[in-house]
Short mmCIF file of C-alpha atoms in Angstrom, two decimals:
data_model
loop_
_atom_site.label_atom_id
_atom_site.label_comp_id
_atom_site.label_asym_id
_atom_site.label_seq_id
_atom_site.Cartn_x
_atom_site.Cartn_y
_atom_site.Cartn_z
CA UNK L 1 65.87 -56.97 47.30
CA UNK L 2 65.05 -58.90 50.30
CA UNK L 3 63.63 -62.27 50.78
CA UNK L 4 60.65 -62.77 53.05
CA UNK L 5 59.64 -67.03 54.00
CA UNK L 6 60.98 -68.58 50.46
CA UNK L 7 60.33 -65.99 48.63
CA UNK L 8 62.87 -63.23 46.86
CA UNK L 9 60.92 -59.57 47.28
CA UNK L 10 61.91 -56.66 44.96
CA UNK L 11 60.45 -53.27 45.33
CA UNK L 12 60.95 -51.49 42.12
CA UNK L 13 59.47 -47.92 41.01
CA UNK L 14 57.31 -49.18 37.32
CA UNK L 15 55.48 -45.88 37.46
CA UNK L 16 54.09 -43.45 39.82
CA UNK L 17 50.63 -45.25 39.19
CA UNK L 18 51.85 -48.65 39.75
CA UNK L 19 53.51 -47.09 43.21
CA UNK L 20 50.36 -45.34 43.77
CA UNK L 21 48.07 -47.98 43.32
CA UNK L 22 50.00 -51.55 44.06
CA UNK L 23 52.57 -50.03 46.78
CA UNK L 24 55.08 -51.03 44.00
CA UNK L 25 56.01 -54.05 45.24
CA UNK L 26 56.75 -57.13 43.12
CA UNK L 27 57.34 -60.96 43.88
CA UNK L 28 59.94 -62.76 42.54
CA UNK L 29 58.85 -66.33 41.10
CA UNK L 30 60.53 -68.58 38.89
CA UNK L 31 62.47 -65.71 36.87
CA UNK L 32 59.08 -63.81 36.50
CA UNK L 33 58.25 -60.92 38.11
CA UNK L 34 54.38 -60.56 39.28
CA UNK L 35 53.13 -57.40 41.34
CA UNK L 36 51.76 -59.08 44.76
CA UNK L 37 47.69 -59.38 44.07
CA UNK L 38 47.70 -58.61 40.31
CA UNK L 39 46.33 -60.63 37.64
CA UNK L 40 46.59 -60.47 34.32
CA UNK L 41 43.71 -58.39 33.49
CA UNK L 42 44.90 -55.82 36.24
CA UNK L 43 48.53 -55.84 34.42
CA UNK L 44 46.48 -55.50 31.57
CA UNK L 45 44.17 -52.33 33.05
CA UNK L 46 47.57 -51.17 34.76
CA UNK L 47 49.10 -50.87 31.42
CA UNK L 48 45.81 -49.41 30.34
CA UNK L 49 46.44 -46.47 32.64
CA UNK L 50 50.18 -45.69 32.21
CA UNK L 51 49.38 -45.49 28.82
CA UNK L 52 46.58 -42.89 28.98
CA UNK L 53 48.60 -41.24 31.42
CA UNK L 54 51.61 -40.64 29.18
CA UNK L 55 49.85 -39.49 26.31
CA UNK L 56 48.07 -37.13 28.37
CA UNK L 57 51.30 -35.81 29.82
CA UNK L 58 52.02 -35.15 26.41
CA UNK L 59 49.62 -33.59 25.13
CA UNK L 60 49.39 -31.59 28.15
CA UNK L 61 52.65 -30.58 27.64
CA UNK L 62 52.41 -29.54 23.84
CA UNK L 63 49.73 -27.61 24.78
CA UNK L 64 50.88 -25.47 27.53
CA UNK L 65 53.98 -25.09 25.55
CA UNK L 66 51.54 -23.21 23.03
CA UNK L 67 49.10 -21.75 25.11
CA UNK L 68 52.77 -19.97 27.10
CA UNK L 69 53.48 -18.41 23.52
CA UNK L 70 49.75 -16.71 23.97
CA UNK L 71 50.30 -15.98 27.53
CA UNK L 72 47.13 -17.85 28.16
CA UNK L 73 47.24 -20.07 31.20
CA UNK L 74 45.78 -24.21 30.27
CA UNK L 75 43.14 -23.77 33.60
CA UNK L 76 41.80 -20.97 31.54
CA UNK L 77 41.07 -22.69 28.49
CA UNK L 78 37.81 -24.53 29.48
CA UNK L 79 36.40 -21.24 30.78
CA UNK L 80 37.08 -19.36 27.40
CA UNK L 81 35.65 -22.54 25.88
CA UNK L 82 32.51 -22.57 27.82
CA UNK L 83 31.86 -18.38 27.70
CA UNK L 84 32.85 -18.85 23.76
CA UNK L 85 30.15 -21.53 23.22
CA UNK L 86 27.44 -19.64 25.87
CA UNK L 87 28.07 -16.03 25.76
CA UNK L 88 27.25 -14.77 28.82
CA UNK L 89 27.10 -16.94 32.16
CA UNK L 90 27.32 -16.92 36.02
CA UNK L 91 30.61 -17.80 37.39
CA UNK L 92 28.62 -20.90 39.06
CA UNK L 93 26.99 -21.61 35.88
CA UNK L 94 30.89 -21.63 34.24
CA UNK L 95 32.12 -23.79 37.23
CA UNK L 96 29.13 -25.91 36.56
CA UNK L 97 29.55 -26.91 32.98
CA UNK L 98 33.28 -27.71 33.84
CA UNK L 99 32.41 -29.38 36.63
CA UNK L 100 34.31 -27.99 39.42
CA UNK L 101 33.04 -25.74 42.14
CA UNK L 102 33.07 -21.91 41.29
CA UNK L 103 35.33 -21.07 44.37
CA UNK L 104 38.25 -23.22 42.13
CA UNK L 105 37.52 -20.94 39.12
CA UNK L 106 37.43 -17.66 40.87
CA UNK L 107 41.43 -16.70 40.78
CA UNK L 108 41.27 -17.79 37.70
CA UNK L 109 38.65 -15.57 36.71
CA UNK L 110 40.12 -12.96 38.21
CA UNK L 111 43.21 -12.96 36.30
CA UNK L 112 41.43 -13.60 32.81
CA UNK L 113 39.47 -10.24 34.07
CA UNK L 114 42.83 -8.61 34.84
CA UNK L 115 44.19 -9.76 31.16
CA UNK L 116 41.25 -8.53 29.33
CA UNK L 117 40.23 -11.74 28.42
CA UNK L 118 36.83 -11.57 29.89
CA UNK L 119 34.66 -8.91 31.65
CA UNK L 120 32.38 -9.00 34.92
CA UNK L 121 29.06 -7.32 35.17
CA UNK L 122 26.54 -7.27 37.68
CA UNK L 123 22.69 -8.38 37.44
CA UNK L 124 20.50 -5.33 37.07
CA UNK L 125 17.91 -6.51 38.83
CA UNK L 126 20.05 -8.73 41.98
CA UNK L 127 23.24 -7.42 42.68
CA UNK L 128 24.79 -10.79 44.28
CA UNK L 129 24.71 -12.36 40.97
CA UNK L 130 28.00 -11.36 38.78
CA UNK L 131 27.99 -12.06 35.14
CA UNK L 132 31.25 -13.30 33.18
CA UNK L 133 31.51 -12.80 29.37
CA UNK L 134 34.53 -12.73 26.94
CA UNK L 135 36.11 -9.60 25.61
CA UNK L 136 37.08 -8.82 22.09
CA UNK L 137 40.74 -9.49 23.24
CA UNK L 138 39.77 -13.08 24.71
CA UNK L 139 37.74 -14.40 21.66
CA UNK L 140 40.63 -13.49 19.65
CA UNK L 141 42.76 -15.36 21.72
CA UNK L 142 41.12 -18.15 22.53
CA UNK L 143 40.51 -18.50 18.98
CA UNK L 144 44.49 -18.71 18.12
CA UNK L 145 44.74 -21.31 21.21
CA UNK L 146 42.28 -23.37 19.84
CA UNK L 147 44.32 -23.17 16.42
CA UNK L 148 47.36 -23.90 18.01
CA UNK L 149 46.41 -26.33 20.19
CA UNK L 150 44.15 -28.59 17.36
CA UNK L 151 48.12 -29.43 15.86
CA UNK L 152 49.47 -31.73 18.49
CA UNK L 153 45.50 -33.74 18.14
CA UNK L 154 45.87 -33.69 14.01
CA UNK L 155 49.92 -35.27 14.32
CA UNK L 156 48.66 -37.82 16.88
CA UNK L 157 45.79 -39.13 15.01
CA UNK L 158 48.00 -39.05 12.24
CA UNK L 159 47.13 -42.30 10.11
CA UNK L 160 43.91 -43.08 12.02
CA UNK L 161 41.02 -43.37 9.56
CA UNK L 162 37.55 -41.39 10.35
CA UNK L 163 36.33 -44.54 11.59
CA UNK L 164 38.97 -45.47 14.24
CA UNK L 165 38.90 -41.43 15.29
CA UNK L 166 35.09 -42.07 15.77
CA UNK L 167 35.50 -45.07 17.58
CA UNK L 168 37.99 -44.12 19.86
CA UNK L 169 36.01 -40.99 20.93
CA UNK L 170 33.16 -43.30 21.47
CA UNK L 171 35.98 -45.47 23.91
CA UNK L 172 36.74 -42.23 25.11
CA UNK L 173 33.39 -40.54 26.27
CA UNK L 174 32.01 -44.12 27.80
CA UNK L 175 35.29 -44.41 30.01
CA UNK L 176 34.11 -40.51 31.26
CA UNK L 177 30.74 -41.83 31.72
CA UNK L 178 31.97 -44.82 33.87
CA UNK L 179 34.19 -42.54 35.73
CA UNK L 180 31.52 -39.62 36.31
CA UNK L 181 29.03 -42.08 37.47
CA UNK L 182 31.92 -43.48 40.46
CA UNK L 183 32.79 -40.31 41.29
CA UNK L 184 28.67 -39.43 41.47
CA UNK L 185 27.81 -42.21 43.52
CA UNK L 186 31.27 -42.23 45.75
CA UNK L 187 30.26 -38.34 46.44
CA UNK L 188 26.73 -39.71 47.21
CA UNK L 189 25.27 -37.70 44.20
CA UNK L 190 23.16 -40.62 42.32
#
């Protein structure tokens, strides 16, 4: 606590975000505490995100907790997903439908390839061009990680109705579309 002019000044820690994104500091006024620029919606939005942030933590957590028991690593997940749903693809066409670049999923790869979990062939006709595909072994288990990790989904939208589930995903994929659109036209992609 310090006071700065007639003001009393508090830094506190609310939450990694709140440090992140207001420096943390608060102003002391009258008994209330206000962080220095916010209003109410951006207290509100603030709360927004430590919110979304927790329960991701969580189910990030209850998840990897699983996926250890299967010896399945959670970056690996998206590219079973993808290879389940596809068959057979490139790793660039893999890195694109999980939109990250295919140099970020090529350790990754390579240890799914070293568990048995998928299998690399080359392009009969163009040997640059490597081919990715899951194994027996990594259907199988991506199947029981899918299983296991529906459970912590089905106890949080415990005593949700179909409709709120619905609506919320609908909440859910327009806050990605808001967000992939910024990140699109920050990286100059529009």
């Amino acid at each position: 606590i310090y006071e700065r002019g007639s003001q009393m000044q508090v830094k506190t820690r609310f939450s990694a975000l709140d440090n992140l994104l207001f420096g943390g500091y608060t102003r002391f006024n009258g008994g209330n505490f206000q962080m220095d620029g916010m209003n109410e919606r951006s207290m509100a939005h603030s709360g927004l995100a430590e919110d979304i942030m927790h329960l991701s933590r969580l189910l990030f957590q209850r998840n990897a907790h699983a996926l250890e028991k299967l010896n399945i690593g959670v970056g690996q997940i998206p590219i079973m997903q993808v290879l389940y749903d596809s068959g057979v693809l490139t790793q660039r066409e893999i890195a694109d439908r999980i939109r990250v670049t295919p140099a970020t999923i090529s350790a990754t790869i390579k240890r799914m390839e070293n568990a048995r979990f998928v299998s690399r062939f080359s392009d009969e006709t163009d040997a640059r061009v490597s081919f990715v595909q899951l194994t027996d072994t990594g259907r199988t288990c991506f199947e029981a990680a899918t299983r296991a990790m529906d459970l912590p989904y089905g106890e949080m939208l415990e005593g949700f109705s179909e409709s709120e589930v619905n609506q919320f995903h609908n909440f859910i994929r327009r806050m990605d579309g808001n967000m992939t659109r910024l990140s699109a036209k920050e990286n100059g992609e529009e």
